[in-house]
Short mmCIF file of C-alpha atoms and ligand atoms in Angstrom, two decimals:
data_model
loop_
_atom_site.label_atom_id
_atom_site.label_comp_id
_atom_site.label_asym_id
_atom_site.label_seq_id
_atom_site.Cartn_x
_atom_site.Cartn_y
_atom_site.Cartn_z
CA MET A 1038 0.10 0.08 -0.11
CA ILE A 1039 1.36 3.22 -0.72
CA PRO A 1040 0.10 6.12 1.51
CA PHE A 1041 -0.97 9.48 -0.02
CA ASN A 1042 0.87 11.04 3.12
CA LYS A 1043 3.40 9.87 5.47
CA PRO A 1044 4.55 12.35 8.40
CA TYR A 1045 8.22 12.92 8.10
CA ILE A 1046 10.83 12.64 10.92
CA CYS A 1047 14.13 14.03 10.71
CA GLY A 1048 15.46 12.46 13.54
CA LYS A 1049 16.22 15.20 16.54
CA GLU A 1050 12.47 15.98 17.23
CA LEU A 1051 12.35 13.41 20.05
CA TRP A 1052 15.79 14.22 21.55
CA ASN A 1053 14.70 18.11 21.40
CA ILE A 1054 11.04 17.12 23.22
CA ALA A 1055 13.17 15.52 26.20
CA GLN A 1056 15.27 18.87 26.18
CA ALA A 1057 12.23 20.66 26.78
CA HIS A 1058 11.24 19.06 29.76
CA ALA A 1059 14.85 19.16 30.88
CA ASN A 1060 14.62 22.80 30.47
CA GLY A 1061 11.35 22.65 33.18
CA VAL A 1062 9.26 24.43 30.58
CA MET A 1063 6.42 22.35 29.18
CA ALA A 1064 3.77 25.21 28.57
CA GLY A 1065 4.16 27.38 25.90
CA ASP A 1066 6.70 30.45 25.04
CA GLY A 1067 9.76 28.60 26.55
CA SER A 1068 12.75 28.49 24.28
CA PHE A 1069 11.97 26.18 21.23
CA THR A 1070 8.76 28.51 20.85
CA LYS A 1071 11.15 31.78 20.65
CA GLN A 1072 13.72 29.79 18.37
CA CYS A 1073 10.53 28.47 16.29
CA ASN A 1074 9.43 32.50 16.21
CA GLU A 1075 12.79 33.77 15.30
CA TRP A 1076 13.43 30.94 12.45
CA LEU A 1077 10.19 32.07 10.65
CA GLU A 1078 11.08 35.91 11.42
CA GLN A 1079 14.57 35.42 9.44
CA ARG A 1080 13.12 33.07 6.79
CA THR A 1081 10.17 34.97 5.77
CA GLY A 1082 11.02 38.53 6.66
CA CYS A 1083 7.97 39.17 8.65
CA HIS A 1084 7.79 41.74 11.18
CA LYS A 1085 6.91 39.35 14.06
CA ALA A 1086 6.17 35.66 14.28
CA LEU A 1087 4.08 33.82 16.80
CA LEU A 1088 3.56 30.10 16.84
CA THR A 1089 0.03 29.05 17.24
CA HIS A 1090 -1.57 25.35 17.81
CA SER A 1091 -3.03 25.47 14.23
CA CYS A 1092 -3.45 27.39 11.20
CA THR A 1093 -6.95 27.49 11.79
CA ALA A 1094 -5.95 29.26 15.31
CA ALA A 1095 -4.01 32.27 13.23
CA LEU A 1096 -6.68 32.41 11.14
CA GLU A 1097 -9.29 33.33 13.98
CA MET A 1098 -6.85 36.02 15.63
CA ALA A 1099 -6.40 37.53 12.04
CA ALA A 1100 -10.16 37.47 12.26
CA ILE A 1101 -10.12 39.28 15.67
CA LEU A 1102 -6.96 41.68 14.51
CA ALA A 1103 -8.97 42.62 11.06
CA ASP A 1104 -11.96 43.74 13.57
CA ILE A 1105 -14.14 42.05 11.52
CA GLN A 1106 -17.73 42.90 13.00
CA PRO A 1107 -21.12 41.21 12.57
CA GLY A 1108 -22.18 41.68 8.78
CA ASP A 1109 -18.50 42.73 7.63
CA GLU A 1110 -17.72 41.00 4.49
CA VAL A 1111 -14.56 39.14 3.68
CA ILE A 1112 -13.52 38.35 0.01
CA MET A 1113 -11.79 34.67 -0.34
CA PRO A 1114 -12.00 31.97 -2.62
CA SER A 1115 -14.68 28.97 -2.46
CA TYR A 1116 -12.15 26.61 -3.25
CA THR A 1117 -10.38 26.33 0.14
CA PHE A 1118 -10.22 24.40 3.30
CA VAL A 1119 -13.15 25.26 5.89
CA SER A 1120 -10.84 27.36 8.56
CA THR A 1121 -10.43 30.32 5.98
CA ALA A 1122 -14.37 30.91 6.48
CA ASN A 1123 -14.96 29.86 9.69
CA ALA A 1124 -12.76 32.45 11.16
CA VAL A 1125 -14.65 35.02 9.48
CA VAL A 1126 -18.02 33.55 10.48
CA LEU A 1127 -16.89 33.10 14.06
CA ARG A 1128 -17.02 36.78 14.28
CA GLY A 1129 -20.19 37.31 12.89
CA GLY A 1130 -18.74 38.01 9.58
CA VAL A 1131 -19.77 36.70 5.91
CA PRO A 1132 -17.39 35.03 3.61
CA VAL A 1133 -17.82 36.45 0.18
CA PHE A 1134 -16.88 33.85 -2.39
CA VAL A 1135 -15.06 34.26 -5.70
CA ASP A 1136 -14.27 32.14 -8.70
CA ILE A 1137 -10.83 30.75 -9.29
CA ARG A 1138 -8.33 30.88 -11.85
CA PRO A 1139 -8.25 27.79 -14.04
CA ASP A 1140 -4.42 27.78 -14.11
CA THR A 1141 -2.99 27.88 -10.80
CA LEU A 1142 -6.64 27.36 -8.94
CA ASN A 1143 -5.67 30.32 -6.70
CA ILE A 1144 -8.44 33.14 -6.54
CA ASP A 1145 -8.97 35.01 -9.50
CA GLU A 1146 -7.47 38.65 -8.85
CA THR A 1147 -9.47 40.08 -11.44
CA LEU A 1148 -12.64 39.44 -9.70
CA ILE A 1149 -12.00 40.73 -6.41
CA GLU A 1150 -12.73 44.38 -7.02
CA ALA A 1151 -16.28 43.79 -8.26
CA ALA A 1152 -16.92 41.97 -4.95
CA ILE A 1153 -16.11 44.80 -2.84
CA THR A 1154 -18.93 46.62 -1.26
CA PRO A 1155 -19.19 49.14 1.62
CA ARG A 1156 -19.22 46.37 4.35
CA THR A 1157 -16.01 44.74 2.98
CA ARG A 1158 -13.27 44.75 5.40
CA ALA A 1159 -10.74 42.21 4.27
CA ILE A 1160 -9.22 39.69 1.32
CA VAL A 1161 -8.24 36.36 2.30
CA PRO A 1162 -5.90 34.84 -0.83
CA VAL A 1163 -5.04 31.31 -0.35
CA HIS A 1164 -2.11 30.01 -1.82
CA TYR A 1165 -2.95 26.66 -3.24
CA ALA A 1166 -0.34 24.09 -3.39
CA GLY A 1167 2.24 26.57 -1.89
CA VAL A 1168 1.79 28.32 -5.53
CA GLY A 1169 1.13 32.12 -4.84
CA CYS A 1170 -1.67 34.30 -5.74
CA GLU A 1171 -1.41 37.61 -7.83
CA MET A 1172 -0.15 39.53 -4.90
CA ASP A 1173 0.91 42.77 -6.53
CA THR A 1174 -2.59 43.12 -7.85
CA ILE A 1175 -4.25 42.00 -4.89
CA MET A 1176 -2.39 44.33 -2.54
CA ASP A 1177 -2.71 47.17 -5.03
CA ILE A 1178 -6.59 46.57 -4.82
CA ALA A 1179 -6.64 46.40 -1.11
CA GLN A 1180 -4.60 49.80 -0.74
CA ARG A 1181 -6.86 51.63 -2.65
CA HIS A 1182 -10.09 50.19 -1.06
CA ASN A 1183 -8.54 50.48 2.35
CA LEU A 1184 -8.89 46.73 2.78
CA LEU A 1185 -6.62 44.12 4.85
CA VAL A 1186 -5.03 41.45 3.35
CA ILE A 1187 -4.78 38.11 5.25
CA GLU A 1188 -2.51 35.39 3.43
CA ASP A 1189 -3.73 32.09 4.02
CA ALA A 1190 -0.16 30.42 3.44
CA ALA A 1191 -1.36 27.34 5.17
CA GLN A 1192 0.46 25.34 2.32
CA GLY A 1193 3.14 27.93 1.60
CA VAL A 1194 5.95 27.49 3.87
CA MET A 1195 9.59 28.15 2.03
CA ALA A 1196 7.80 29.13 -0.94
CA THR A 1197 7.99 32.67 -3.06
CA TYR A 1198 5.96 35.10 -4.97
CA LYS A 1199 8.53 37.57 -6.67
CA GLY A 1200 11.35 36.47 -3.93
CA LYS A 1201 9.07 37.44 -0.88
CA ALA A 1202 8.06 34.37 1.12
CA LEU A 1203 4.39 33.70 1.06
CA GLY A 1204 2.82 34.93 4.31
CA SER A 1205 5.08 37.89 4.07
CA ILE A 1206 3.12 39.83 1.76
CA GLY A 1207 -0.11 40.72 3.44
CA HIS A 1208 -0.94 42.71 6.49
CA LEU A 1209 -1.32 39.01 8.17
CA GLY A 1210 0.09 35.55 7.09
CA THR A 1211 -0.93 32.35 8.54
CA LEU A 1212 1.17 28.80 8.15
CA SER A 1213 0.03 25.40 9.00
CA PHE A 1214 2.30 22.64 10.51
CA HIS A 1215 -0.21 20.00 10.28
CA GLU A 1216 0.68 16.62 9.49
CA THR A 1217 -0.18 16.90 6.07
CA LYS A 1218 1.93 19.84 5.31
CA ASN A 1219 5.77 20.04 4.41
CA ILE A 1220 6.85 20.85 7.93
CA ILE A 1221 5.37 19.51 10.68
CA SER A 1222 4.63 19.12 14.49
CA GLY A 1223 1.36 16.98 14.12
CA GLU A 1224 -0.90 20.00 14.78
CA GLY A 1225 0.43 23.53 14.42
CA GLY A 1226 0.62 26.90 12.93
CA ALA A 1227 2.06 30.42 12.88
CA LEU A 1228 0.66 34.15 12.44
CA LEU A 1229 2.96 36.39 10.98
CA ILE A 1230 2.38 40.00 11.32
CA ASN A 1231 3.73 42.03 8.67
CA ASP A 1232 2.19 45.52 9.80
CA PRO A 1233 3.61 46.49 12.93
CA LYS A 1234 0.87 47.98 14.14
CA LEU A 1235 -1.11 44.95 14.67
CA ALA A 1236 1.98 43.31 16.80
CA GLU A 1237 1.08 43.88 20.44
CA ARG A 1238 -2.71 43.05 19.80
CA ALA A 1239 -1.78 39.92 18.44
CA GLU A 1240 0.06 39.15 21.36
CA ILE A 1241 -2.77 40.00 23.71
CA ILE A 1242 -5.26 37.93 21.61
CA ARG A 1243 -3.07 34.91 21.69
CA GLU A 1244 -2.58 35.31 25.78
CA LYS A 1245 -6.25 35.09 26.49
CA GLY A 1246 -6.68 38.78 26.10
CA THR A 1247 -3.97 39.77 28.56
CA ASN A 1248 -0.81 41.58 28.49
CA ARG A 1249 1.13 38.81 29.97
CA SER A 1250 3.83 38.88 27.32
CA GLN A 1251 4.41 42.68 28.14
CA PHE A 1252 4.59 41.64 31.80
CA PHE A 1253 7.63 39.21 31.09
CA ARG A 1254 9.27 41.50 29.13
CA GLY A 1255 9.27 43.92 32.08
CA GLN A 1256 7.07 46.56 30.20
CA VAL A 1257 4.16 46.53 32.87
CA ASP A 1258 4.45 45.66 36.70
CA LYS A 1259 1.43 43.37 36.59
CA TYR A 1260 -0.48 41.44 33.75
CA THR A 1261 -4.41 41.95 33.56
CA TRP A 1262 -7.23 41.32 31.51
CA VAL A 1263 -7.21 43.76 28.32
CA ASP A 1264 -8.98 42.70 25.34
CA ILE A 1265 -10.55 39.51 24.05
CA GLY A 1266 -8.62 36.74 23.24
CA SER A 1267 -8.10 32.77 23.98
CA SER A 1268 -5.38 30.52 24.48
CA TYR A 1269 -3.93 30.05 20.47
CA LEU A 1270 -0.01 28.98 21.89
CA PRO A 1271 1.24 25.63 21.44
CA GLY A 1272 3.00 24.00 24.17
CA GLU A 1273 6.45 23.38 24.19
CA ILE A 1274 6.55 19.77 22.70
CA ILE A 1275 4.99 20.89 19.82
CA ALA A 1276 7.42 23.58 19.18
CA ALA A 1277 10.58 21.36 20.11
CA PHE A 1278 9.14 18.90 17.35
CA LEU A 1279 8.66 21.54 15.08
CA MET A 1280 12.29 23.34 15.56
CA ALA A 1281 13.78 20.06 14.34
CA GLN A 1282 12.05 19.95 11.38
CA MET A 1283 12.59 23.72 10.49
CA GLU A 1284 16.19 23.07 10.69
CA ASN A 1285 15.99 20.60 7.84
CA ALA A 1286 13.52 22.61 5.86
CA GLU A 1287 15.79 23.19 2.97
CA SER A 1288 16.62 19.74 2.86
CA ILE A 1289 12.61 18.65 2.82
CA THR A 1290 11.83 21.07 0.40
CA GLU A 1291 14.39 19.96 -2.05
CA GLN A 1292 13.51 16.51 -1.71
CA ARG A 1293 9.88 17.35 -2.18
CA LEU A 1294 10.61 19.29 -5.30
CA ASP A 1295 12.79 16.42 -6.66
CA LEU A 1296 9.74 14.19 -6.25
CA TRP A 1297 7.15 16.66 -7.70
CA LYS A 1298 9.44 17.40 -10.53
CA HIS A 1299 9.71 13.38 -11.38
CA TYR A 1300 5.86 13.47 -11.69
CA HIS A 1301 5.92 16.25 -13.72
CA ASP A 1302 8.23 15.13 -16.45
CA ALA A 1303 6.78 11.55 -16.16
CA LEU A 1304 3.12 12.65 -16.90
CA GLY A 1305 4.33 15.37 -19.44
CA SER A 1306 3.42 12.83 -22.63
CA LEU A 1307 0.07 12.33 -21.13
CA GLU A 1308 -0.69 16.25 -21.10
CA SER A 1309 0.43 16.54 -24.53
CA ALA A 1310 -1.99 13.56 -25.40
CA GLY A 1311 -4.75 15.26 -23.83
CA ARG A 1312 -5.34 12.92 -21.19
CA LEU A 1313 -4.64 15.07 -18.22
CA ARG A 1314 -3.30 18.36 -17.31
CA ARG A 1315 -0.78 19.01 -15.25
CA PRO A 1316 0.04 21.83 -12.48
CA VAL A 1317 0.66 25.10 -13.86
CA ILE A 1318 3.53 27.45 -12.07
CA PRO A 1319 3.86 30.87 -13.17
CA GLU A 1320 6.96 32.96 -13.54
CA SER A 1321 6.77 34.81 -10.34
CA CYS A 1322 6.36 31.61 -7.95
CA GLN A 1323 8.95 29.63 -6.69
CA HIS A 1324 6.75 26.74 -5.18
CA ASN A 1325 7.54 23.98 -2.43
CA ALA A 1326 6.36 21.18 -3.89
CA HIS A 1327 3.50 21.01 -0.96
CA MET A 1328 0.97 18.80 -3.84
CA TYR A 1329 1.29 16.92 -6.96
CA TYR A 1330 -2.00 17.05 -8.47
CA ILE A 1331 -3.67 16.13 -12.06
CA LEU A 1332 -6.66 17.47 -13.55
CA LEU A 1333 -8.80 14.38 -15.52
CA ASP A 1334 -11.43 15.35 -18.18
CA SER A 1335 -14.43 14.46 -15.91
CA LEU A 1336 -15.80 13.58 -12.31
CA GLU A 1337 -16.08 9.97 -14.03
CA THR A 1338 -12.52 9.44 -15.05
CA ARG A 1339 -11.30 11.03 -11.85
CA THR A 1340 -13.67 8.51 -9.76
CA ALA A 1341 -12.70 5.58 -12.15
CA LEU A 1342 -8.96 6.40 -11.65
CA MET A 1343 -9.09 6.65 -8.02
CA ALA A 1344 -10.71 3.08 -7.45
CA LYS A 1345 -8.21 1.67 -9.98
CA LEU A 1346 -5.14 2.96 -8.16
CA LYS A 1347 -6.87 1.85 -4.92
CA GLU A 1348 -6.96 -1.68 -6.40
CA GLN A 1349 -3.24 -1.30 -7.27
CA GLY A 1350 -2.88 -0.25 -3.21
CA VAL A 1351 -2.23 3.59 -4.27
CA ASN A 1352 -4.19 6.24 -2.25
CA SER A 1353 -4.88 9.13 -4.04
CA VAL A 1354 -7.44 11.84 -2.85
CA PHE A 1355 -9.57 14.57 -4.28
CA HIS A 1356 -9.76 17.99 -2.76
CA TYR A 1357 -12.23 20.47 -1.45
CA VAL A 1358 -15.84 20.71 -1.94
CA PRO A 1359 -16.11 23.86 -2.44
CA LEU A 1360 -17.44 25.98 0.55
CA HIS A 1361 -20.00 28.02 -1.33
CA SER A 1362 -22.08 24.68 -2.10
CA ALA A 1363 -21.60 23.07 1.48
CA PRO A 1364 -24.49 23.38 3.90
CA ALA A 1365 -22.45 25.90 6.22
CA GLY A 1366 -21.44 27.79 3.31
CA LEU A 1367 -24.77 28.24 2.13
CA LYS A 1368 -25.98 29.52 5.07
CA TYR A 1369 -23.06 31.70 6.32
CA GLY A 1370 -21.60 33.01 2.85
CA ARG A 1371 -22.16 34.48 -0.15
CA VAL A 1372 -21.40 34.08 -3.86
CA HIS A 1373 -20.36 36.79 -6.10
CA GLY A 1374 -20.68 36.24 -9.69
CA ILE A 1375 -20.25 32.57 -11.17
CA MET A 1376 -18.07 29.72 -9.79
CA THR A 1377 -17.53 28.04 -13.29
CA HIS A 1378 -13.81 26.79 -12.55
CA THR A 1379 -14.43 26.33 -8.87
CA GLU A 1380 -17.17 23.71 -9.76
CA ASP A 1381 -15.60 22.25 -12.75
CA LEU A 1382 -12.17 22.03 -11.46
CA SER A 1383 -12.71 20.81 -7.97
CA GLU A 1384 -14.68 17.63 -9.52
CA ARG A 1385 -11.70 16.87 -11.85
CA LEU A 1386 -8.75 17.29 -9.41
CA LEU A 1387 -6.83 14.18 -8.17
CA ARG A 1388 -3.69 14.57 -5.96
CA LEU A 1389 -1.04 12.13 -5.77
CA PRO A 1390 1.08 10.45 -3.08
CA LEU A 1391 3.97 12.84 -2.29
CA TRP A 1392 5.91 12.51 0.94
CA VAL A 1393 9.74 12.47 1.58
CA GLY A 1394 10.60 8.75 1.52
CA LEU A 1395 8.45 7.84 -1.30
CA THR A 1396 10.72 5.91 -3.43
CA ARG A 1397 11.48 6.30 -7.39
CA GLU A 1398 10.21 2.70 -8.07
CA GLN A 1399 6.64 3.33 -6.04
CA GLN A 1400 6.68 6.73 -8.21
CA GLU A 1401 7.17 4.86 -11.24
CA ARG A 1402 4.26 2.16 -10.19
CA ILE A 1403 2.25 5.16 -9.73
CA VAL A 1404 2.58 6.83 -12.94
CA ARG A 1405 2.40 3.74 -14.95
CA TYR A 1406 -0.96 3.05 -13.27
CA VAL A 1407 -2.07 6.62 -14.20
CA SER A 1408 -1.16 6.28 -18.08
CA LEU A 1409 -2.94 2.66 -18.30
CA GLU A 1410 -5.95 3.44 -20.92
CA ARG A 1411 -9.20 3.53 -19.18
C1 PLP B 1171 -4.45 22.96 6.32
C2 PLP B 1171 -5.09 24.30 5.68
C3 PLP B 1171 -5.90 24.57 6.85
C4 PLP B 1171 -5.71 24.49 8.11
O1 PLP B 1171 -4.78 24.27 8.74
P1 PLP B 1171 -4.61 23.60 10.43
O2 PLP B 1171 -2.99 23.94 10.73
O3 PLP B 1171 -4.91 22.02 10.23
O4 PLP B 1171 -5.23 24.72 11.32
C5 PLP B 1171 -5.97 26.15 6.32
N1 PLP B 1171 -6.17 26.61 5.14
C6 PLP B 1171 -5.67 25.78 4.39
C7 PLP B 1171 -5.79 26.18 2.74
C8 PLP B 1171 -4.90 24.78 4.51
O5 PLP B 1171 -4.59 23.84 3.65
#
């Protein structure tokens, strides 16, 4: 059986966890959390990075920081994970879904401006498969309409757009270290704060609405409840595990890119023959090989291929059910325009196994099964 995903371990993770215990700090914001935050700040160039217990948590913090009020609207793709929309709905806001681009499956930046109303507060571009959205255009629209940009860079660690790290371009960015992502801690995430004006409040929201972080820096002489907030910080065990992964981030990314490229080269002739479409990476983007997907000609073809791969012991998976058509999406969200590409592509996309440790022989087998006439 070739699994779709297999969590990678570099080697030092468990040693680091023992170290966290030996340090005498098991709760959050100990030395491993600080090291992870510093790694993110250096790596991405963001103003401040705060480790969270998930990307979902980071998105919820971002929605609070964006000051989303009941009825406020946030523009996002429908082809995304539920957390992108949930974060807004939890504040009483309304996700406004627009269609995606057929090449990258990212939000179609040319549709954003028409979806803006007096209630619009923010735009959430989602960098699908670690391939950057058209951020120059999005930032320009946001600036002209005085909107906040929150990048959902859950899949984007180590990837760049025009040389800038994904998550470091908008006012806020969010990353995930879930076991299905490139760099992992089981569950885990981070909020990247690029607008310095939001940094102080972000710390407070993350620490249950208290000014505890300022207290520990000696900036206030007692700590107290000053704002709304929750517990968004991970414990040191998570950070200890994650730090070992961060130290190997280059090598993990290189190995994933090598696997990605092998699929891409091996499937080129099938694309030429019109049997499938391969991912498109724009000139301006350096991706991180988060995912290798193929687009088939119909839902029927996809269902048949998935079943055939399963028979051969290969676990391939489709991806998002568009949020605008999901029960909660219908209840809490709203569509702007038509969703042609979202509906079409979501039915035809299939993701192939890609994880560090997948062998060439296994990849060859997968490519062979995909190539067989159906
Ligand atoms: C994985 C993912 C999330 C959620 O990340 P968690 O760390 O599991 O909360 C959010 N958005 C996108 C686009 C994702 O791929």
